[in-house]
Short mmCIF file of C-alpha atoms and ligand atoms in Angstrom, two decimals:
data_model
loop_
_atom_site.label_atom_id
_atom_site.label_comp_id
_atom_site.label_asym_id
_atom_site.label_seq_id
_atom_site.Cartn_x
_atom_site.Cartn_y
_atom_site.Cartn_z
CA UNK A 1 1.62 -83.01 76.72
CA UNK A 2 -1.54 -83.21 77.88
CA UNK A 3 -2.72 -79.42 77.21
CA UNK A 4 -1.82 -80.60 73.25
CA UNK A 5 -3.38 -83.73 73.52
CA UNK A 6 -6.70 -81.83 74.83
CA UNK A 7 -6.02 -79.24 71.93
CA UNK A 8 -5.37 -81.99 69.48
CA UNK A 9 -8.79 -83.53 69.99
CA UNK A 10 -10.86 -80.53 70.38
CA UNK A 11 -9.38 -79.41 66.68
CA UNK A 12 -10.36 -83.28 65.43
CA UNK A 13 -13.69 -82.62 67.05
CA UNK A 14 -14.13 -79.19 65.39
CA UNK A 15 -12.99 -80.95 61.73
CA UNK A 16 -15.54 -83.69 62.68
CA UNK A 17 -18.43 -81.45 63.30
CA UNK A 18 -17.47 -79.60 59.79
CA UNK A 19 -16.89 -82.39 57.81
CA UNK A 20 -20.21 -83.98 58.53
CA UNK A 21 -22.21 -80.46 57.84
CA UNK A 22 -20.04 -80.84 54.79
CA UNK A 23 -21.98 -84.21 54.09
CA UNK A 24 -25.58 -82.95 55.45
CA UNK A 25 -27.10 -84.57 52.47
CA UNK A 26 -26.23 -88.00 52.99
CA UNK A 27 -29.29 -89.30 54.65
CA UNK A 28 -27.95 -90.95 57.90
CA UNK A 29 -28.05 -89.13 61.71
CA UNK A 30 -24.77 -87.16 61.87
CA UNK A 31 -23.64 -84.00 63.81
CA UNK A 32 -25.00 -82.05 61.47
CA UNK A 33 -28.37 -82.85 63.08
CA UNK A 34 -27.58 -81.52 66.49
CA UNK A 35 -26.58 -77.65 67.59
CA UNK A 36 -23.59 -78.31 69.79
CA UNK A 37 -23.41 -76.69 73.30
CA UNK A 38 -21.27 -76.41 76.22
CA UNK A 39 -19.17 -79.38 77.37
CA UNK A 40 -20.14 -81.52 79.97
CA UNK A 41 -17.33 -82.93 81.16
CA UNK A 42 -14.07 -85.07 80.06
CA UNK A 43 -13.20 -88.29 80.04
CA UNK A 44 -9.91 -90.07 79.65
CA UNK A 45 -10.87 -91.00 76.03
CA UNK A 46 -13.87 -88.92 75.61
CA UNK A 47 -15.29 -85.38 75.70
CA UNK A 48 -19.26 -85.04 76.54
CA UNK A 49 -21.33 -81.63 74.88
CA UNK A 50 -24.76 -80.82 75.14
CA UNK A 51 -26.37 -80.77 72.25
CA UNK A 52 -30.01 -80.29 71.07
CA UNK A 53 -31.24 -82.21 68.10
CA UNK A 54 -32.45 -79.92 65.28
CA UNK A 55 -35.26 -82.07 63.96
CA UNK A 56 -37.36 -82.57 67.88
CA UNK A 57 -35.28 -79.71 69.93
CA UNK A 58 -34.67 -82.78 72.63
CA UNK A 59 -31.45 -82.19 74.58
CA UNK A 60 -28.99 -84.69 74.86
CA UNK A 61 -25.59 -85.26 76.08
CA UNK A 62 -23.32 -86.42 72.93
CA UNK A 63 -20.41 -87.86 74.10
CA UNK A 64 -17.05 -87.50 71.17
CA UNK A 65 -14.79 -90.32 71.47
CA UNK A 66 -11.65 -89.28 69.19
CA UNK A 67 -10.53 -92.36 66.90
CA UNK A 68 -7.14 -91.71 67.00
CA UNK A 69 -6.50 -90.97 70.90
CA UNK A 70 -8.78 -94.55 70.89
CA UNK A 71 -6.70 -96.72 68.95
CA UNK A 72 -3.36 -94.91 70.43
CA UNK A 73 -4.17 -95.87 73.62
CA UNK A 74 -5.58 -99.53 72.67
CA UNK A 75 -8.95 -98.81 74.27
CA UNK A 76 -11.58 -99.02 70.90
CA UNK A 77 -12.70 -102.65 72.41
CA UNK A 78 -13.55 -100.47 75.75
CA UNK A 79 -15.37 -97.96 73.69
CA UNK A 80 -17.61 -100.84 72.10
CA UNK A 81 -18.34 -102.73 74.64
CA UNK A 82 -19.31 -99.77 76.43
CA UNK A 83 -21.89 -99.98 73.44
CA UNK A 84 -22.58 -103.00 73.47
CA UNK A 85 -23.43 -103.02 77.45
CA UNK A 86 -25.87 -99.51 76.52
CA UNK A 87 -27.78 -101.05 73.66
CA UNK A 88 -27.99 -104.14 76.00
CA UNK A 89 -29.75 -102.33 78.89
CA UNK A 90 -31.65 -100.40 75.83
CA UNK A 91 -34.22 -97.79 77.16
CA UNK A 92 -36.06 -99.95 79.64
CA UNK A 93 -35.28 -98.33 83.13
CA UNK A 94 -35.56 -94.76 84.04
CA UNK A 95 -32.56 -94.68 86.33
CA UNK A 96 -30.22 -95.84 83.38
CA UNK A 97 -28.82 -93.78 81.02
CA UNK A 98 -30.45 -94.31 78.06
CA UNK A 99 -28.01 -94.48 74.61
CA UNK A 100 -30.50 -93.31 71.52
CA UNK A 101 -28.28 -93.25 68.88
CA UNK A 102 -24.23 -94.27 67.65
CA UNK A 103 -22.89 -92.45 64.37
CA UNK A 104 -19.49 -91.81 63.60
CA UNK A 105 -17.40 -90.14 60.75
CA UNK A 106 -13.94 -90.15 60.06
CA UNK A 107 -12.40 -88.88 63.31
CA UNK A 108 -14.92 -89.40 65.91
CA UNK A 109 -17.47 -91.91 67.97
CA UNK A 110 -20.57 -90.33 68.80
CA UNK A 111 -22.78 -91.51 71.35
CA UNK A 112 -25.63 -90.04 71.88
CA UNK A 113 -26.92 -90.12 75.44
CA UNK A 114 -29.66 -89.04 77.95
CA UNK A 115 -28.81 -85.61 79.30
CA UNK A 116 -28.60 -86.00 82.99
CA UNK A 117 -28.34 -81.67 83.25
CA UNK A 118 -27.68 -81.75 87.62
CA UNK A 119 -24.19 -83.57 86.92
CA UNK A 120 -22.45 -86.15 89.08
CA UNK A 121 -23.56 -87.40 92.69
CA UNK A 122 -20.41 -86.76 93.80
CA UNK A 123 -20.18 -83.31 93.91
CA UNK A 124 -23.36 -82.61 95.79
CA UNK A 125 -22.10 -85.07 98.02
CA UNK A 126 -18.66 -82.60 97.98
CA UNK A 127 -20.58 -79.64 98.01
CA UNK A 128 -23.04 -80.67 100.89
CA UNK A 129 -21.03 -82.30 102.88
CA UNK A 130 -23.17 -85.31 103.31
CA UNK A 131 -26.84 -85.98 102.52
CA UNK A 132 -29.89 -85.90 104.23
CA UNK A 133 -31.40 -89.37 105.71
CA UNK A 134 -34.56 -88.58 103.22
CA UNK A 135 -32.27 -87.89 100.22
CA UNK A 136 -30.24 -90.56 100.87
CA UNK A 137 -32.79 -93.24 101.09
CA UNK A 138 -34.72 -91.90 98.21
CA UNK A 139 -31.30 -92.38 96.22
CA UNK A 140 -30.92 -95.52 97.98
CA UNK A 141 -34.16 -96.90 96.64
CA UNK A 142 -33.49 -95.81 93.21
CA UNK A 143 -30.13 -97.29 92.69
CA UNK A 144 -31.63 -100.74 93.97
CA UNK A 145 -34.43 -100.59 91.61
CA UNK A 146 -32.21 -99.92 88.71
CA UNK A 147 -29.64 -102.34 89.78
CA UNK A 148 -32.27 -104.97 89.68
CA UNK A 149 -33.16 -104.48 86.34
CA UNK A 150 -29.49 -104.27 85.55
CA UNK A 151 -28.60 -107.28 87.12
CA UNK A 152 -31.99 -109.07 85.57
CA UNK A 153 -30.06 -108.10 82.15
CA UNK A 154 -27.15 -110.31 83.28
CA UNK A 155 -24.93 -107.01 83.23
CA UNK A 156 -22.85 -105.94 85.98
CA UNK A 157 -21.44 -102.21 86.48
CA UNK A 158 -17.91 -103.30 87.97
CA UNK A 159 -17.44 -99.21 88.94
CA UNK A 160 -20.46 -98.11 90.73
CA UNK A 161 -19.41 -94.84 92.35
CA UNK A 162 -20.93 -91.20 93.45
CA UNK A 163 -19.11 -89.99 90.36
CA UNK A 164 -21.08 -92.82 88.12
CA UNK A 165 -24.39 -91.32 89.35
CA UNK A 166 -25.60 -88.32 87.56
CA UNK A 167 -28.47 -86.62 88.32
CA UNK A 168 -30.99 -85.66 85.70
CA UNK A 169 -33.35 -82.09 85.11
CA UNK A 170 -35.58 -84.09 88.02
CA UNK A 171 -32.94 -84.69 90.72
CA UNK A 172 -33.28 -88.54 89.81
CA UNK A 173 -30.85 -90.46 89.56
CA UNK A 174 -29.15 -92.19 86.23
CA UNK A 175 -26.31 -94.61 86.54
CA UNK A 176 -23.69 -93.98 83.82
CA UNK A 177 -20.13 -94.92 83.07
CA UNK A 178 -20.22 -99.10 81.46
CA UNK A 179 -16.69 -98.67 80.09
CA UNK A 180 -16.03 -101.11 82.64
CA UNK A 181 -19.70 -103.45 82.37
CA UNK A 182 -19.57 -106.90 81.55
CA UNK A 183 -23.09 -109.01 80.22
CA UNK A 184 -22.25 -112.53 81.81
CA UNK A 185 -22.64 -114.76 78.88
CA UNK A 186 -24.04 -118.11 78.62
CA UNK A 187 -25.38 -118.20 82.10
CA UNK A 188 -21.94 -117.82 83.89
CA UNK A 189 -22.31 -115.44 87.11
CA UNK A 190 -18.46 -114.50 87.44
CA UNK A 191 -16.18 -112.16 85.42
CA UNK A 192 -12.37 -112.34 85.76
CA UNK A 193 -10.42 -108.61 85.13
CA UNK A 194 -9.45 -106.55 87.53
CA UNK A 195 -11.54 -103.18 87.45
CA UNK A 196 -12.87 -101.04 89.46
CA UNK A 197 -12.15 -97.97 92.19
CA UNK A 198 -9.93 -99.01 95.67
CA UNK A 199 -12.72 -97.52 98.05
CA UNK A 200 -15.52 -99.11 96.03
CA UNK A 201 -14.21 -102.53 95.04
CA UNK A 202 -15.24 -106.17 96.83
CA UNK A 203 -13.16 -108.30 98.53
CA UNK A 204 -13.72 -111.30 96.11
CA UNK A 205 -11.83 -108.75 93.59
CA UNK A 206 -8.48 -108.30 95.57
CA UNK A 207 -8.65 -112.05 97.14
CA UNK A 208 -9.65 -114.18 93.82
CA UNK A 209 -9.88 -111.35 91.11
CA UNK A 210 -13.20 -111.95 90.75
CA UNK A 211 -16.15 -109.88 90.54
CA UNK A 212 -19.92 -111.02 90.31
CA UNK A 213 -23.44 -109.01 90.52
CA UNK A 214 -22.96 -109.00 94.19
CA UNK A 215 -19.66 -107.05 94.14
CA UNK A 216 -22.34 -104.40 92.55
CA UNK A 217 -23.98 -104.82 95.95
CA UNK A 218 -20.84 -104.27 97.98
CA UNK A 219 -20.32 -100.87 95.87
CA UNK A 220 -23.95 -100.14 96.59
CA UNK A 221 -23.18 -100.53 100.42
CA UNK A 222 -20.39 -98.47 100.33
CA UNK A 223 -21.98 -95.66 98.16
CA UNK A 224 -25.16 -95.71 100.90
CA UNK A 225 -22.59 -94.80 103.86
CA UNK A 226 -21.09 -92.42 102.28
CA UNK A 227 -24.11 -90.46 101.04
CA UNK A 228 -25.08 -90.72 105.04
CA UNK A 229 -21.91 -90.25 106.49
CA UNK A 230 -20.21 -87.43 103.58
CA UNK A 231 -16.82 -90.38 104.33
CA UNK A 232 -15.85 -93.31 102.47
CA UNK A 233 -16.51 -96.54 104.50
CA UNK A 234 -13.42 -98.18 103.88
CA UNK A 235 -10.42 -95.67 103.25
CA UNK A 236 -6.42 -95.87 104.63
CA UNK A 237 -3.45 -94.13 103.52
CA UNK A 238 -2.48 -95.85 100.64
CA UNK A 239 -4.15 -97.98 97.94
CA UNK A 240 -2.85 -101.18 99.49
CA UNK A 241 -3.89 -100.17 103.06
CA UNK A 242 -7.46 -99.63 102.00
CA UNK A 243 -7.76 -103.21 100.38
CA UNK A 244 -7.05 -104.41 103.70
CA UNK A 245 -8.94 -102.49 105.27
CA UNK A 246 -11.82 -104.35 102.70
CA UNK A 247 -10.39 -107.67 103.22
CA UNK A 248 -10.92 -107.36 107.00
CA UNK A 249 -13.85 -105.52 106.96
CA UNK A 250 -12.53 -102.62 108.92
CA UNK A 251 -15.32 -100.08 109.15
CA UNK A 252 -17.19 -98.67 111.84
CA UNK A 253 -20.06 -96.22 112.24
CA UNK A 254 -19.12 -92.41 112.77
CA UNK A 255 -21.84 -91.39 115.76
CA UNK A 256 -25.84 -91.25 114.95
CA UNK A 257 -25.84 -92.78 112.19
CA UNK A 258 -29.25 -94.40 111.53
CA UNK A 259 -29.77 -97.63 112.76
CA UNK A 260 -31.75 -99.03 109.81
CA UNK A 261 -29.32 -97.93 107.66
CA UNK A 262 -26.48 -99.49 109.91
CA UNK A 263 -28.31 -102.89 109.77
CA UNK A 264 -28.66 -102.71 106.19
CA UNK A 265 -24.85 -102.10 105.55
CA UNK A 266 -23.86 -104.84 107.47
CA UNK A 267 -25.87 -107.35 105.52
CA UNK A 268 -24.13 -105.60 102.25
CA UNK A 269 -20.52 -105.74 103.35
CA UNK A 270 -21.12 -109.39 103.94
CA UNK A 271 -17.15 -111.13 102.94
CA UNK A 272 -18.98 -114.11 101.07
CA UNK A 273 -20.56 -112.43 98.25
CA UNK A 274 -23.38 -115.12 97.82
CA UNK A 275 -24.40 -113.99 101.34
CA UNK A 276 -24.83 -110.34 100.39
CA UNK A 277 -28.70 -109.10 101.02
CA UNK A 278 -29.96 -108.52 97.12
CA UNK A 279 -27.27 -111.24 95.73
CA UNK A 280 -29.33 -114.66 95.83
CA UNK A 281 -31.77 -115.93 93.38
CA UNK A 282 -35.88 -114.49 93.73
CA UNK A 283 -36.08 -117.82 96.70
CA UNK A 284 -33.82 -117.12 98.70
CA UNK A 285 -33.29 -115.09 101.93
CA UNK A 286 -31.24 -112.30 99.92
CA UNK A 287 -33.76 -111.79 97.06
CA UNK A 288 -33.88 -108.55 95.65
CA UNK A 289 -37.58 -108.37 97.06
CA UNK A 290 -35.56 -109.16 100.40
CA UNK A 291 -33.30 -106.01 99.87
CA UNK A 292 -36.25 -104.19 99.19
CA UNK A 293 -38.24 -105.10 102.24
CA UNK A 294 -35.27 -104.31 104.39
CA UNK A 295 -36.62 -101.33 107.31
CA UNK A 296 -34.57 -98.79 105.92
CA UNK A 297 -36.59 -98.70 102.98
CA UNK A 298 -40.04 -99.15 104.78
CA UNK A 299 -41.44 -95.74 103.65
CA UNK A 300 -40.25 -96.14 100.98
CA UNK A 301 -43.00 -96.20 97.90
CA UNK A 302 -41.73 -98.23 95.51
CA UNK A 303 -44.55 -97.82 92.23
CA UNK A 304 -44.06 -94.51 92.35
CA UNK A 305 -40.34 -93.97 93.21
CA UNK A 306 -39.93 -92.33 89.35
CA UNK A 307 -42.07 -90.55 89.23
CA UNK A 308 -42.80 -88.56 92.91
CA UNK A 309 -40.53 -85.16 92.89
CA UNK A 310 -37.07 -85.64 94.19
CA UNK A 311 -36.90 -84.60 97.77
CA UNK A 312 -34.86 -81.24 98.20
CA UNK A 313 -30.95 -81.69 97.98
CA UNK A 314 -29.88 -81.36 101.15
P1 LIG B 401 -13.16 -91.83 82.26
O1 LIG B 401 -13.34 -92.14 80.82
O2 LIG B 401 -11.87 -91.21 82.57
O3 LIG B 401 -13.58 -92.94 83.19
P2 LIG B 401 -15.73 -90.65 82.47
O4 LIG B 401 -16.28 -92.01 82.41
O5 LIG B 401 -16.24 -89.72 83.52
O6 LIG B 401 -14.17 -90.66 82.58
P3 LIG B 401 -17.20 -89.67 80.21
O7 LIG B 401 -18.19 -90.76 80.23
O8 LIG B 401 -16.66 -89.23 78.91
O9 LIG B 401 -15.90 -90.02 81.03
O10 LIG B 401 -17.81 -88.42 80.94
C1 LIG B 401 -17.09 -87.25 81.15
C2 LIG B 401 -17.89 -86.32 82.06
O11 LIG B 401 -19.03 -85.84 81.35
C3 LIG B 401 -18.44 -87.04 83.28
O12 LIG B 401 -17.59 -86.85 84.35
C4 LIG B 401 -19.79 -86.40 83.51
O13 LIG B 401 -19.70 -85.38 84.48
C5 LIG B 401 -20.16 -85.78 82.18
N1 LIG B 401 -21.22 -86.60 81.57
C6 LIG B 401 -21.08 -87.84 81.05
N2 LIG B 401 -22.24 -88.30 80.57
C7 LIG B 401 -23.15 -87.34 80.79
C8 LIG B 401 -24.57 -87.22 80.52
N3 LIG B 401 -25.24 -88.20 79.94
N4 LIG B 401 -25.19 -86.08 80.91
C9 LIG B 401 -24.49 -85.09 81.52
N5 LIG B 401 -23.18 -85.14 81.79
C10 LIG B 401 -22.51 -86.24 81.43
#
């Protein structure tokens, strides 16, 4: 079922593309204006292509959300608020990807989206084991400076994740995936649904089913030790054996791990999330500007963090 399902939606894809060559004239940004390349990847509801766009020949990753398979599986509302989050965050941080255009015709969403051409965090991480200190602070850094501007927005992630990380033509990083982001409306700093990956969610989530900015924080810890260490930090048998290993915070270090970055991880997987080192307000003792003056970052240089070359992959 699934092989026809995947050959269902590639054929709606291929009448979608046709249909709106069909209708070239009509004015408005359609597929007709892009050459389609290879595929990127697949989602659940969603295939991704590169595609260049005839007018500028800019690259970009178009990702084809099929109607049909959409409405099926009762996830359009995901779909748009996954919109709605994008247009939200708009085109203000480099480490974001950036959503330049929505069209759509009679089969398919199309979002068009920043082409991050190095693919997912999580497969260097596969690939190479585990990353160097260097690397991983530099991705550190980055993924605090754009989850500051994130969270500034009043949007949390909810699935922040290796896989969620992509890697652009620069080896920097973009954050991706806001099927599952939330804006906090009206000032309100919680969000009740449960979302979210077992290795990667907070314990507020599994004890009150809540999730705030700072359970962003507690994925951000979690991501940092496994970039260092190539393991996840909390991880048991089963599903429900890692959530208690959460709840409990039952972690340790594997040997040599860096001591800054130790120190740092413990004020991230902190149980009360108001505690958390980035989570309080620009007063407090867990500012943001806190976070970033923490000794694992102190080499870090901050003004030019987007634009100084990557450091090698390794
Ligand atoms: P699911 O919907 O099941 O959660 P997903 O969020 O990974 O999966 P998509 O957002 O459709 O689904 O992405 C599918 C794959 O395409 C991703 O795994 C990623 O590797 C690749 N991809 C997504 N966006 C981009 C992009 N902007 N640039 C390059 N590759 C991308």
């Amino acid at each position: 079922q699934p092989q026809q399902q995947t050959k269902e939606r590639s054929k709606s894809r291929k009448r979608s593309r046709e249909a709106s060559r069909a209708r070239s004239a009509n004015g408005r940004l359609g597929a007709q204006e892009f050459t389609f390349g290879d595929t990127l990847g697949e989602g659940s509801y969603s295939t991704v292509m590169r595609a260049r766009y005839i007018r500028t020949g800019q690259e970009y990753a178009i990702k084809i959300l099929d109607k049909n398979h959409l409405i099926r599986k009762d996830k359009m509302l995901v779909a748009l608020a996954e919109k709605n989050v994008l247009v939200k965050l708009g085109a203000g941080h480099p480490g974001i990807i950036h959503l330049h255009w929505t069209f759509q015709d009679e089969w398919s969403l199309f979002f068009v989206l920043d082409l991050a051409s190095n693919g997912e965090m999580q497969s260097r991480i596969s690939r190479l084991g585990s990353l160097s200190l260097t690397s991983s602070r530099y991705y550190a850094a980055q993924i605090v400076d754009a989850l500051e501007y994130m969270h500034g927005k009043d949007v949390i992630h909810r699935d922040l994740k290796p896989e969620n990380l992509l890697l652009d033509d620069q080896f920097r990083i973009k954050i991706t995936d806001f099927g599952t982001g939330k804006i906090l409306e009206n000032g309100a700093d919680r969000a009740k649904t449960f979302v979210g990956t077992a290795q990667y969610v907070a314990p507020e989530l599994l004890e009150s089913n809540e999730t705030s900015k700072s359970s962003d924080l507690w994925a951000f810890g979690c991501i940092i030790y496994q970039m260092i260490s190539g393991r996840f930090a909390f991880q048991g048998l089963s599903e429900y054996l890692t959530w208690q290993k959460i709840k409990s915070l039952d972690y340790t270090f594997p040997d040599g791990f860096d001591e800054d970055a130790k120190d740092l991880i413990r004020r991230l997987f902190v149980h009360d999330p108001t505690q958390r080192l980035g989570a309080g307000g620009p007063d407090s003792a867990h500012s943001y500007a806190a976070l970033r003056a923490h000794p694992f970052f102190a080499s870090v240089s901050w003004e030019t963090l987007w634009t100084d070359p990557a450091p090698l992959l390794e």
